[in-house]
Amino acid sequence: MDCAKAFEIIYAFAACGGRDAKLFGDSMPYAREAFARGLCGDAFPEIWFELPLAGEPWFDLHTLVARGDVHRGDTYAGLGSPYTDALAWFATSGCTRQLALSFDSHTGAVTNPAVQLLLAGEDVLAPRAFLRAAGCGDLAQAYSAFVRSMPEEWYACYSGVFPSRGGADWVRIEAIAGGEAQKAYAMNPETLRAHLAQVGMSDVSDELLRKISELARTSFPLEFQFNVAPDGTALPVLGASVRFQPGDWLGDARRSTEAVFRKAEDWGLADNRWQQLAQTAFAKRAALRGDVVHLWCFPAFLKLRWRDGLPLDAKAYLIAGSS
């Protein structure tokens, strides 16, 4: 099936029933252009829809290619250097999982996406090589310094930069807390305060700690996201997210999943649009011109953010694909 057509069908299933107006807004025209720019090779990329949970509805689009689906010489359909340089490195890299492009499709800025590396295992060298390939080698030391300062329970699974955006002299790092650390945060928020201070984030409020401790007490894996300055210390914005699996939206499990989103609403970070999320989950077979493909989508993340210890916003991320 044509990739553009599959993208349209996925969006149609996710956004039908009035969810286009309630969740997605009017970002689709720019998202189409972003999707086309992010294509490389023959495989359909994994796509993420990033949705705010309060304010005007809109979405940003992320396209992710797996290492086994790209080869030396592949290029993005609508982007040049440094994105193609990062892709060329990724095609022959080791211990990597996916290369992602993140487009601000809700603003129409689809020519200068962020580029991110997702790891398949613990590797401190691959992100440094990725940063150099993406034209941001000056941030490799920042990455290494931050990772050295992390609690030993954390695992840095993701790094990202904005190579075409002026003034973005920082690297974004996502860290999975790990089961033992998550249990510790659930029992004692002061443990989290100490770990955040360890990476240079000392200005955190008691309220922030209590809320993340509540997230840690759920059954869903906890992750943190930081913007890291050139000196290797965390900047003031902290993201905390929990991850869901498709089965978390089925049957009795759905109540526990939706209870986490209800917390975000109770905390004033979300309105009631999260109640539409369960209907975005689907697994369908589609046929077009003799091709039969499986299309799927489900809400995979809830992310909450704070700046200088004060609440900022909440977002949901839908992950979708075709096989």
PDB file of C-alpha atoms in Angstrom, residues 67 97 194 260 303 310:
ATOM      1  CA  ARG A  67      17.562   0.459  11.757  1.00  0.00           C
ATOM      2  CA  ARG A  97      16.704   0.939  17.605  1.00  0.00           C
ATOM      3  CA  ALA A 194      18.092  13.734  45.666  1.00  0.00           C
ATOM      4  CA  VAL A 260      -3.770   8.083  35.475  1.00  0.00           C
ATOM      5  CA  LYS A 303       3.718  13.138  29.696  1.00  0.00           C
ATOM      6  CA  LEU A 310       5.722  24.764  38.511  1.00  0.00           C
TER       7      LEU A 310
END
